[in-house]
Amino acid sequence: MKKFDLAVVGSGIGGSLISILNKDKDLVLFEKDKNLGGTASTFKRFGNYFNTGATTFVGYEDNHILKDIFDSVNFVPDLIESSYAYRTIINGKIIDRKTNFEEFIESLNTVFYHKNNRYFWQTLKDIDERFWRLKDIYFAKYSLNSYLKSLKTIETLFKEYKFLMFKTAKGFIKEVLGDISKDYQNFIDAQLQITLQSTSKDIPLLSFAIALSYPFHKIFYANGGMGKLFDDMLKDINVKNKEQIKYIKKEKDFYRLISSIDEYLASKVVLNMPVFECSEMFWDKDIQNYYKKFKFYDQSAFVIYLKIDSRKEFLNHYQIILNENIPNSVSKTFFVSFSHKDDEKLSKNGYSVTISCHTKALFWDELSNDEYENKKEITKNFILNELFKNFEDIKKEDIKIDFCATSKTFKRYINRFNCGATPLNLKNIFKIPSSITPFENLYNVGDSVFAGQGWPGVALGAKVLNSNLFKNIKGI
Ligand SMILES: Cc1cc2nc3c(=O)[nH]c(=O)nc-3n(C[C@H](O)[C@H](O)[C@H](O)COP(=O)(O)OP(=O)(O)OC[C@H]3O[C@@H](n4cnc5c(N)ncnc54)[C@H](O)[C@@H]3O)c2cc1C
């Protein structure tokens, strides 16, 4: 039987980036679903296309990780740049998170005026810019050498940020803005929810700055759906979609992978599913036990997909902040993404809309069919009601298609109950799994390992992994 240099299991952001970075190797990429891209895929239903989860693309600019990676493999993504990251609507008031700093500050000051707003947001922006310019970020565990190299990253960060590194988000808010209103705090926390799934209560200033600054970067809409990026990126890769890896067995100097269709051998394996889903695949007890020890991070997403027939113009993204929690959710906010009006694939027959909010996998577990459907209906109707209140241009009769997804749907299609990364906060920074495992030639990539979720977070983890994979230390 043929032995591959590398088998990648999963075509999410992490698995796909690792595949293109190693396209010169003899590799095979397995994807259980029909569509490529996992949480960032695009799927077809009732004759129309919808983005599964991720809708915004950030990081394609000089000195930023995704541009570096794509340039290194000569891949030019099909993107449409936008001057808005998103519009926040809070109690009917609008704050535009525009990429232009001055325009953002002006918009912010009309709603939450503070004489120190400029200093506060400028400091966060500077911290973020300096972070993405650092070239040698490293995070790994399980060998003395790895720990030493990870410590070196801390030293690099310390050299760059000095004592700013030890500041907390909460302390910085208090120091610069003092006691802010509940609404301003909600505005800040709602944005942290998008990128970090955490509030400002217990995170370091560094993560806080990076999370809040993503709208200052170039923001893009993926033309033809987020999933098209994966189809384009992986077109020369040996991809086996609709083929799930069911079991993996470690042999003397290779791994045996048993799929729903066939059996394969590979010298190295990169797993792209969350670490919580890995143990059951292995026959080896020690590998099973390694994966079992990661505590399940019970954050997930509730997503509504709509087809809206309207001639009105919308921005690509909106964040709605409410005064009360959404039922069966863990937050007061939901995020609404419209397909670009010029997107011939997604905007055919009207806008394709993806609405998401945070929930817990546990909320949707162990329910009878009726209970489950009922819960979904309550949550969907609550959100749609708030959508109509916040968008007077959308009427009930404009909605031609609506359906929704919970953690159970995500498990069925992309094999994960949880959606989202364990937040990198002060308490658990050293508990975050690294892409390097204690087992030779077995690796993880994706949003459940360092550095976390979203295009830039997963890409940073893929870059760290890639520098170890074939000991290509100098490469991307
Ligand atoms: C609702 C929502 C909205 C989001 N919005 C954004 C956004 O706007 N911008 C952004 O940057 N990020 C966003 N994110 C975060 C981002 O989508 C994720 O962090 C990222 O896509 C996760 O990538 P991953 O590499 O961990 O892979 P995953 O997305 O988890 O993909 C893993 C893949 O592996 C496959 N797989 C699993 N098991 C097997 C197996 N045994 N055999 C074969 N294949 C297998 C799955 O089918 C899947 O395709 C959002 C997330 C959610 C949930």
Coordinates of C-alpha atoms and ligand atoms in Angstrom, one line a residue:
M1 CA 0.0 0.0 0.0
K2 CA 1.3 3.5 -0.9
K3 CA 2.5 5.6 2.0
F4 CA 1.8 9.4 1.9
D5 CA 4.2 11.9 3.5
L6 CA 1.3 13.6 5.1
A7 CA -2.4 13.0 5.7
V8 CA -4.5 16.0 6.7
V9 CA -7.9 15.2 8.2
G10 CA -10.3 18.0 7.7
S11 CA -10.4 20.9 5.2
G12 CA -11.2 23.7 7.6
I13 CA -9.0 26.8 7.6
G14 CA -6.2 25.0 9.5
G15 CA -6.2 21.8 7.4
S16 CA -6.4 23.7 4.2
L17 CA -3.6 26.1 5.0
I18 CA -1.3 23.3 6.1
S19 CA -2.1 21.5 2.8
I20 CA -1.3 24.4 0.5
L21 CA 1.9 25.1 2.5
N22 CA 3.0 21.6 1.9
K23 CA 1.7 21.2 -1.7
D24 CA 5.1 20.0 -2.8
K25 CA 4.8 16.9 -0.5
D26 CA 3.0 13.7 -1.3
L27 CA -0.1 14.5 0.7
V28 CA -3.8 13.6 0.9
L29 CA -6.5 15.8 2.5
F30 CA -9.7 14.1 3.7
E31 CA -13.0 15.9 4.2
K32 CA -16.0 14.2 5.5
D33 CA -18.5 16.7 4.1
K34 CA -19.3 17.5 0.5
N35 CA -18.2 21.1 0.9
L36 CA -14.7 22.2 1.8
G37 CA -14.0 24.8 4.5
G38 CA -15.7 23.4 7.6
T39 CA -17.1 26.3 9.7
A40 CA -16.0 28.6 6.9
S41 CA -17.7 26.6 4.1
T42 CA -20.5 27.6 1.8
F43 CA -23.4 25.1 1.2
K44 CA -26.4 24.9 -1.1
R45 CA -29.9 24.4 0.1
F46 CA -33.3 24.9 -1.6
G47 CA -31.3 25.9 -4.7
N48 CA -29.5 28.7 -3.0
Y49 CA -26.0 29.2 -1.4
F50 CA -25.4 30.1 2.2
N51 CA -22.2 30.8 4.2
T52 CA -22.1 28.2 7.1
G53 CA -20.5 30.4 9.8
A54 CA -17.6 32.6 8.9
T55 CA -18.5 35.6 6.7
T56 CA -15.7 38.1 7.3
F57 CA -12.2 37.8 6.0
V58 CA -9.4 39.8 7.6
G59 CA -5.6 39.4 7.4
Y60 CA -5.0 39.9 3.7
E61 CA -2.6 42.9 3.8
D62 CA 1.1 43.6 4.1
N63 CA 2.7 42.4 7.3
H64 CA -0.2 40.2 8.0
I65 CA -0.3 36.5 8.2
L66 CA -2.8 35.5 5.5
K67 CA -1.2 37.6 2.9
D68 CA 2.3 36.1 3.8
I69 CA 0.9 32.6 3.6
F70 CA -1.0 33.1 0.3
D71 CA 1.9 35.0 -1.3
S72 CA 4.3 32.2 -0.4
V73 CA 2.2 29.7 -2.4
N74 CA 1.2 32.2 -5.2
F75 CA -2.5 32.1 -4.3
V76 CA -4.6 35.2 -5.0
P77 CA -8.0 35.0 -3.3
D78 CA -11.1 36.3 -4.9
L79 CA -12.0 39.1 -2.4
I80 CA -14.0 42.3 -2.4
E81 CA -12.6 45.0 0.0
S82 CA -15.0 46.8 2.2
S83 CA -14.5 50.1 4.1
Y84 CA -16.8 48.9 6.9
A85 CA -16.0 46.0 9.2
Y86 CA -19.6 46.1 10.5
R87 CA -22.2 48.5 11.8
T88 CA -23.2 48.1 15.4
I89 CA -26.8 49.0 16.4
I90 CA -27.3 49.4 20.1
N91 CA -30.7 50.6 21.3
G92 CA -31.4 52.1 17.9
K93 CA -28.0 54.0 17.9
I94 CA -25.4 53.4 15.3
I95 CA -21.7 53.0 15.7
D96 CA -19.8 52.2 12.5
R97 CA -16.7 50.0 12.9
K98 CA -15.0 51.4 9.9
T99 CA -11.5 50.5 9.0
N100 CA -10.7 54.2 8.9
F101 CA -9.7 55.1 12.4
E102 CA -10.9 58.8 12.3
E103 CA -14.3 57.8 10.9
F104 CA -14.6 55.2 13.6
I105 CA -13.7 57.6 16.4
E106 CA -16.2 60.1 15.1
S107 CA -18.9 57.5 15.0
L108 CA -18.1 56.2 18.4
N109 CA -18.0 59.7 19.9
T110 CA -21.6 60.4 18.7
V111 CA -22.8 57.6 20.9
F112 CA -20.3 57.1 23.7
Y113 CA -18.4 60.3 23.9
H114 CA -15.3 60.2 26.1
K115 CA -12.4 62.6 26.0
N116 CA -9.9 59.7 26.2
N117 CA -11.6 57.6 23.4
R118 CA -8.9 58.5 20.9
Y119 CA -6.0 57.5 23.2
F120 CA -7.8 54.3 24.3
W121 CA -8.5 53.0 20.8
Q122 CA -5.2 54.3 19.3
T123 CA -3.3 52.4 22.0
L124 CA -5.2 49.2 21.2
K125 CA -4.5 49.7 17.5
D126 CA -0.8 50.2 18.1
I127 CA -0.5 47.1 20.2
D128 CA -2.2 45.1 17.5
E129 CA -0.1 46.5 14.7
R130 CA 3.1 45.7 16.6
F131 CA 1.9 42.1 17.3
W132 CA 1.3 41.3 13.7
R133 CA 4.8 42.6 12.8
L134 CA 6.5 40.2 15.1
K135 CA 7.8 37.3 13.1
D136 CA 8.8 34.7 15.6
I137 CA 5.7 33.8 17.5
Y138 CA 6.0 30.2 18.7
F139 CA 3.9 28.0 21.0
A140 CA 4.4 24.3 21.7
K141 CA 4.7 21.9 24.6
Y142 CA 5.8 18.4 25.3
S143 CA 9.5 18.7 25.0
L144 CA 12.1 20.8 26.7
N145 CA 13.1 22.4 23.4
S146 CA 9.5 23.4 22.7
Y147 CA 9.1 24.9 26.1
L148 CA 12.3 26.9 25.7
K149 CA 11.3 28.1 22.3
S150 CA 7.8 29.1 23.6
L151 CA 9.6 31.0 26.5
K152 CA 11.6 32.8 23.8
T153 CA 8.2 34.1 22.4
I154 CA 7.4 35.5 25.8
E155 CA 10.8 37.2 25.9
T156 CA 10.1 38.6 22.4
L157 CA 6.7 39.9 23.5
F158 CA 8.2 41.4 26.6
K159 CA 10.9 43.2 24.6
E160 CA 8.1 44.6 22.4
Y161 CA 5.6 45.6 25.0
K162 CA 7.5 45.9 28.3
F163 CA 5.1 46.2 31.2
L164 CA 2.1 46.7 29.0
M165 CA 2.2 42.9 28.8
F166 CA 1.2 42.5 32.4
K167 CA -1.8 44.8 32.1
T168 CA -5.3 43.5 32.1
A169 CA -8.1 44.6 29.8
K170 CA -10.2 45.6 32.8
G171 CA -7.4 47.6 34.4
F172 CA -6.7 49.4 31.2
I173 CA -10.4 50.4 30.7
K174 CA -10.5 51.7 34.3
E175 CA -7.2 53.5 33.9
V176 CA -8.0 55.3 30.7
L177 CA -11.8 55.5 30.5
G178 CA -12.7 55.3 34.2
D179 CA -16.2 54.1 35.1
I180 CA -17.9 53.8 31.7
S181 CA -21.7 53.4 31.2
K182 CA -23.2 49.9 31.1
D183 CA -24.0 50.4 27.4
Y184 CA -20.4 51.3 26.5
Q185 CA -19.2 48.2 28.4
N186 CA -21.8 46.1 26.6
F187 CA -20.5 47.6 23.3
I188 CA -16.9 46.6 24.1
D189 CA -17.9 43.1 25.4
A190 CA -20.1 42.4 22.4
Q191 CA -17.2 42.9 20.1
L192 CA -14.9 40.7 22.2
Q193 CA -17.6 38.0 21.9
I194 CA -17.1 38.0 18.1
T195 CA -13.4 37.3 18.1
L196 CA -12.5 36.0 21.6
Q197 CA -15.7 34.6 23.0
S198 CA -14.8 36.3 26.3
T199 CA -15.6 39.5 28.1
S200 CA -13.1 42.1 29.2
K201 CA -13.3 40.9 32.7
D202 CA -10.4 38.4 32.7
I203 CA -8.3 38.8 29.6
P204 CA -4.8 40.4 29.2
L205 CA -4.5 43.7 27.5
L206 CA -2.7 42.1 24.6
S207 CA -5.5 39.7 23.6
F208 CA -8.0 42.5 24.2
A209 CA -6.2 44.9 21.8
I210 CA -5.8 42.3 19.1
A211 CA -9.5 41.2 19.4
L212 CA -10.9 44.8 19.4
S213 CA -8.6 46.0 16.6
Y214 CA -9.6 43.5 13.9
P215 CA -12.0 46.0 12.3
F216 CA -9.0 48.4 11.8
H217 CA -7.5 45.9 9.3
K218 CA -8.5 45.5 5.7
I219 CA -11.8 43.7 5.7
F220 CA -12.9 41.6 2.8
Y221 CA -16.0 39.9 1.5
A222 CA -15.3 36.5 -0.1
N223 CA -16.8 36.7 -3.5
G224 CA -18.9 33.6 -4.4
G225 CA -19.1 32.6 -0.7
M226 CA -16.4 31.8 1.8
G227 CA -16.3 28.2 0.6
K228 CA -15.1 29.3 -2.8
L229 CA -11.8 30.4 -1.2
F230 CA -11.2 26.7 -0.3
D231 CA -12.3 25.4 -3.7
D232 CA -9.8 27.8 -5.3
M233 CA -7.0 27.3 -2.8
L234 CA -7.2 23.5 -2.9
K235 CA -7.6 23.0 -6.6
D236 CA -4.2 21.4 -7.0
I237 CA -4.3 19.4 -3.8
N238 CA -5.2 15.7 -3.6
V239 CA -8.6 16.2 -1.8
K240 CA -10.9 13.4 -0.9
N241 CA -14.2 14.9 0.1
K242 CA -17.2 13.0 1.3
E243 CA -14.6 10.6 2.9
Q244 CA -14.5 10.6 6.7
I245 CA -11.6 9.2 8.6
K246 CA -13.1 6.8 11.1
Y247 CA -10.1 5.3 12.8
I248 CA -6.4 5.9 13.1
K249 CA -3.8 3.4 14.4
K250 CA -0.2 4.3 15.2
E251 CA 2.2 1.7 13.7
K252 CA 5.9 1.6 14.1
D253 CA 6.9 4.5 11.9
F254 CA 3.7 5.5 10.2
Y255 CA 0.0 5.9 10.8
R256 CA -2.8 3.7 9.4
L257 CA -6.0 5.7 8.5
I258 CA -9.2 3.9 8.0
S259 CA -11.8 6.0 6.2
S260 CA -15.5 5.4 5.3
I261 CA -14.2 4.2 1.9
D262 CA -10.6 2.9 2.1
E263 CA -7.4 2.5 4.1
Y264 CA -4.3 4.7 3.8
L265 CA -0.8 4.9 5.3
A266 CA 0.9 8.2 6.1
S267 CA 4.2 9.2 7.8
K268 CA 2.6 12.2 9.4
V269 CA -0.9 13.1 10.3
V270 CA -2.4 16.5 10.9
L271 CA -5.9 16.5 12.5
N272 CA -8.1 19.5 11.8
M273 CA -11.1 18.7 14.0
P274 CA -11.3 20.1 17.5
V275 CA -9.2 18.2 20.1
F276 CA -12.5 17.2 21.8
E277 CA -13.4 15.1 18.8
C278 CA -10.1 13.2 18.4
S279 CA -9.9 10.6 21.1
E280 CA -12.6 8.2 19.7
M281 CA -10.7 7.9 16.4
F282 CA -7.6 6.3 18.0
W283 CA -7.1 2.6 18.8
D284 CA -4.0 3.5 20.9
K285 CA -5.0 4.0 24.6
D286 CA -2.2 6.5 25.3
I287 CA -3.3 8.7 22.4
Q288 CA -7.0 8.4 23.4
N289 CA -6.1 9.4 27.0
Y290 CA -4.1 12.4 25.7
Y291 CA -7.1 13.8 23.9
K292 CA -9.6 12.9 26.7
K293 CA -7.8 15.2 29.1
F294 CA -8.9 18.3 27.3
K295 CA -11.9 19.8 29.0
F296 CA -14.8 20.2 26.6
Y297 CA -15.3 23.9 25.8
D298 CA -19.0 24.2 25.7
Q299 CA -19.4 27.2 23.5
S300 CA -21.3 26.8 20.2
A301 CA -23.3 28.8 17.7
F302 CA -26.9 29.2 16.8
V303 CA -27.2 30.2 13.1
I304 CA -30.1 31.3 11.0
Y305 CA -29.9 31.2 7.2
L306 CA -32.3 33.5 5.2
K307 CA -33.0 34.3 1.6
I308 CA -34.3 37.9 1.5
D309 CA -35.9 39.2 -1.6
S310 CA -35.2 42.9 -1.5
R311 CA -33.9 45.7 -3.7
K312 CA -32.7 47.7 -0.8
E313 CA -28.9 48.1 -0.2
F314 CA -27.3 46.7 3.0
L315 CA -23.8 46.8 4.4
N316 CA -22.2 43.3 4.5
H317 CA -22.2 43.0 8.3
Y318 CA -24.2 44.3 11.3
Q319 CA -23.9 43.6 15.0
I320 CA -27.1 44.0 17.0
I321 CA -26.8 44.5 20.7
L322 CA -30.0 44.0 22.8
N323 CA -30.8 44.8 26.4
E324 CA -31.7 41.2 27.2
N325 CA -30.2 37.8 26.5
I326 CA -31.5 35.9 23.4
P327 CA -33.4 32.8 24.6
N328 CA -31.3 29.6 24.6
S329 CA -28.2 31.7 24.0
V330 CA -25.4 33.1 26.2
S331 CA -25.4 36.6 24.8
K332 CA -27.3 39.8 24.1
T333 CA -26.0 40.1 20.6
F334 CA -26.3 38.7 17.2
F335 CA -24.3 39.2 14.0
V336 CA -26.0 39.6 10.6
S337 CA -24.1 39.1 7.4
F338 CA -25.6 39.9 4.0
S339 CA -24.2 38.6 0.7
H340 CA -22.6 41.3 -1.4
K341 CA -25.2 42.6 -4.0
D342 CA -22.7 42.0 -6.8
D343 CA -22.1 38.4 -5.8
E344 CA -23.6 36.5 -8.6
K345 CA -23.7 33.2 -6.8
L346 CA -24.9 34.1 -3.3
S347 CA -27.1 37.1 -4.2
K348 CA -28.9 35.3 -7.0
N349 CA -32.7 35.4 -6.2
G350 CA -32.1 37.9 -3.3
Y351 CA -29.6 38.3 -0.5
S352 CA -28.2 35.2 1.2
V353 CA -28.0 36.1 4.9
T354 CA -26.2 34.3 7.8
I355 CA -27.2 35.4 11.3
S356 CA -25.3 34.0 14.3
C357 CA -25.3 34.2 18.1
H358 CA -23.5 32.3 20.9
T359 CA -25.0 29.4 22.6
K360 CA -23.9 26.3 24.5
A361 CA -23.8 22.8 23.0
L362 CA -25.4 21.6 26.2
F363 CA -28.6 23.6 25.6
W364 CA -29.4 21.5 22.5
D365 CA -28.5 18.1 23.9
E366 CA -30.7 15.3 25.2
L367 CA -34.0 16.8 24.0
S368 CA -36.9 15.0 22.4
N369 CA -37.4 15.9 18.8
D370 CA -40.4 18.1 19.7
E371 CA -38.4 19.9 22.4
Y372 CA -35.5 20.5 20.1
E373 CA -37.6 21.8 17.3
N374 CA -39.6 24.0 19.7
K375 CA -36.4 25.5 21.2
K376 CA -35.1 26.2 17.7
E377 CA -38.3 28.0 16.7
I378 CA -38.4 30.1 19.9
T379 CA -34.8 31.2 19.3
K380 CA -35.2 31.9 15.6
N381 CA -38.5 33.8 16.1
F382 CA -37.0 36.0 18.8
I383 CA -34.0 36.9 16.6
L384 CA -36.1 37.5 13.5
N385 CA -38.4 39.8 15.6
E386 CA -35.4 41.8 16.7
L387 CA -34.2 41.9 13.1
F388 CA -37.4 43.4 11.9
K389 CA -37.2 46.0 14.7
N390 CA -33.7 47.0 13.8
F391 CA -34.0 46.9 10.0
E392 CA -37.1 48.8 8.9
D393 CA -36.2 47.9 5.3
I394 CA -36.8 44.2 5.9
K395 CA -40.4 43.0 6.1
K396 CA -41.6 39.5 7.0
E397 CA -42.9 38.9 3.5
D398 CA -39.4 39.6 2.1
I399 CA -38.1 36.4 3.7
K400 CA -38.4 33.6 1.1
I401 CA -36.4 30.9 2.9
D402 CA -35.5 30.5 6.6
F403 CA -33.9 27.6 8.5
C404 CA -31.4 27.3 11.3
A405 CA -28.5 25.3 12.7
T406 CA -27.5 24.3 16.3
S407 CA -24.5 22.5 17.7
K408 CA -26.2 19.2 16.6
T409 CA -26.3 20.4 13.0
F410 CA -22.6 21.3 13.2
K411 CA -21.9 17.8 14.6
R412 CA -23.8 16.2 11.8
Y413 CA -22.1 18.1 8.9
I414 CA -18.7 19.0 10.2
N415 CA -18.2 16.7 13.1
R416 CA -18.0 19.3 15.9
F417 CA -20.4 20.1 18.7
N418 CA -18.5 23.1 20.0
C419 CA -17.8 26.1 17.8
G420 CA -15.2 28.5 18.9
A421 CA -11.9 28.5 20.7
T422 CA -11.2 28.4 24.4
P423 CA -10.4 32.0 25.1
L424 CA -6.8 32.9 25.6
N425 CA -7.1 34.5 29.0
L426 CA -4.9 34.9 32.0
K427 CA -6.3 31.8 33.7
N428 CA -5.9 29.3 30.9
I429 CA -3.1 30.5 28.7
F430 CA -1.0 27.5 29.6
K431 CA -3.9 25.0 29.3
I432 CA -4.4 25.7 25.6
P433 CA -3.3 22.7 23.5
S434 CA -0.5 23.2 21.1
S435 CA -0.4 21.9 17.6
I436 CA 2.5 19.6 18.6
T437 CA 1.4 16.5 20.5
P438 CA 3.5 14.2 22.6
F439 CA 3.3 11.6 19.8
E440 CA 5.8 11.7 17.1
N441 CA 4.4 12.9 13.7
L442 CA 0.9 13.5 15.1
Y443 CA -0.3 17.1 15.0
N444 CA -3.4 19.2 15.4
V445 CA -4.4 22.4 13.7
G446 CA -7.5 24.5 13.9
D447 CA -9.3 26.8 16.4
S448 CA -9.2 24.4 19.4
V449 CA -5.4 24.7 19.5
F450 CA -3.1 27.8 19.8
A451 CA -3.7 30.6 18.8
G452 CA -7.4 30.3 18.5
Q453 CA -10.3 31.0 16.1
G454 CA -11.0 32.9 12.9
W455 CA -8.8 33.2 9.9
P456 CA -5.9 35.0 11.5
G457 CA -5.9 32.9 14.8
V458 CA -6.0 29.6 13.0
A459 CA -3.5 30.8 10.4
L460 CA -1.0 31.7 13.2
G461 CA -1.4 28.2 14.6
A462 CA -0.9 26.7 11.1
K463 CA 2.3 28.8 10.7
V464 CA 3.7 27.6 14.0
L465 CA 2.9 24.0 13.1
N466 CA 4.4 24.3 9.7
S467 CA 7.7 25.4 11.1
N468 CA 7.8 22.0 12.9
L469 CA 6.2 19.7 10.4
F470 CA 9.1 19.1 8.1
K471 CA 11.5 21.1 10.2
N472 CA 11.1 23.9 7.7
I473 CA 12.0 26.3 10.5
K474 CA 12.7 29.3 8.2
G475 CA 9.7 29.0 6.0
I476 CA 6.2 30.3 6.6
Ligands
LIG1 C1 -21.2 31.2 13.5 C2 -19.7 31.5 13.3 C3 -19.3 32.6 12.7 C4 -18.0 32.9 12.5 N1 -17.6 34.0 11.8 C5 -16.3 34.2 11.5 C6 -15.9 35.2 10.6 O1 -16.7 36.0 10.2 N2 -14.5 35.4 10.3 C7 -13.6 34.5 10.8 O2 -12.4 34.7 10.5 N3 -14.0 33.5 11.6 C8 -15.3 33.3 12.0 N4 -15.6 32.3 12.8 C9 -14.6 31.4 13.3 C10 -14.1 30.4 12.2 O3 -15.1 30.1 11.3 C11 -13.5 29.2 12.8 O4 -12.6 29.5 13.8 C12 -12.7 28.4 11.7 O5 -13.4 28.3 10.5 C13 -12.3 27.0 12.3 O6 -11.4 26.4 11.4 P1 -10.7 25.0 11.8 O7 -9.4 25.0 11.1 O8 -10.7 24.8 13.2 O9 -11.6 23.9 11.1 P2 -13.2 23.5 11.2 O10 -14.0 24.6 10.7 O11 -13.5 22.9 12.4 O12 -13.2 22.4 10.0 C14 -12.7 21.1 10.3 C15 -13.1 20.2 9.1 O13 -12.7 18.9 9.4 C16 -13.7 18.0 8.8 N5 -13.6 16.7 9.6 C17 -13.9 16.6 10.9 N6 -13.7 15.3 11.3 C18 -13.3 14.6 10.1 C19 -13.0 13.3 9.9 N7 -13.0 12.3 10.8 N8 -12.6 12.9 8.6 C20 -12.6 13.9 7.6 N9 -12.9 15.2 7.8 C21 -13.3 15.6 9.1 C22 -15.0 18.7 9.1 O14 -16.1 18.3 8.2 C23 -14.6 20.2 8.8 O15 -14.8 20.5 7.4 C24 -17.0 32.0 13.0 C25 -17.4 30.8 13.6 C26 -18.8 30.6 13.8 C27 -19.2 29.3 14.4

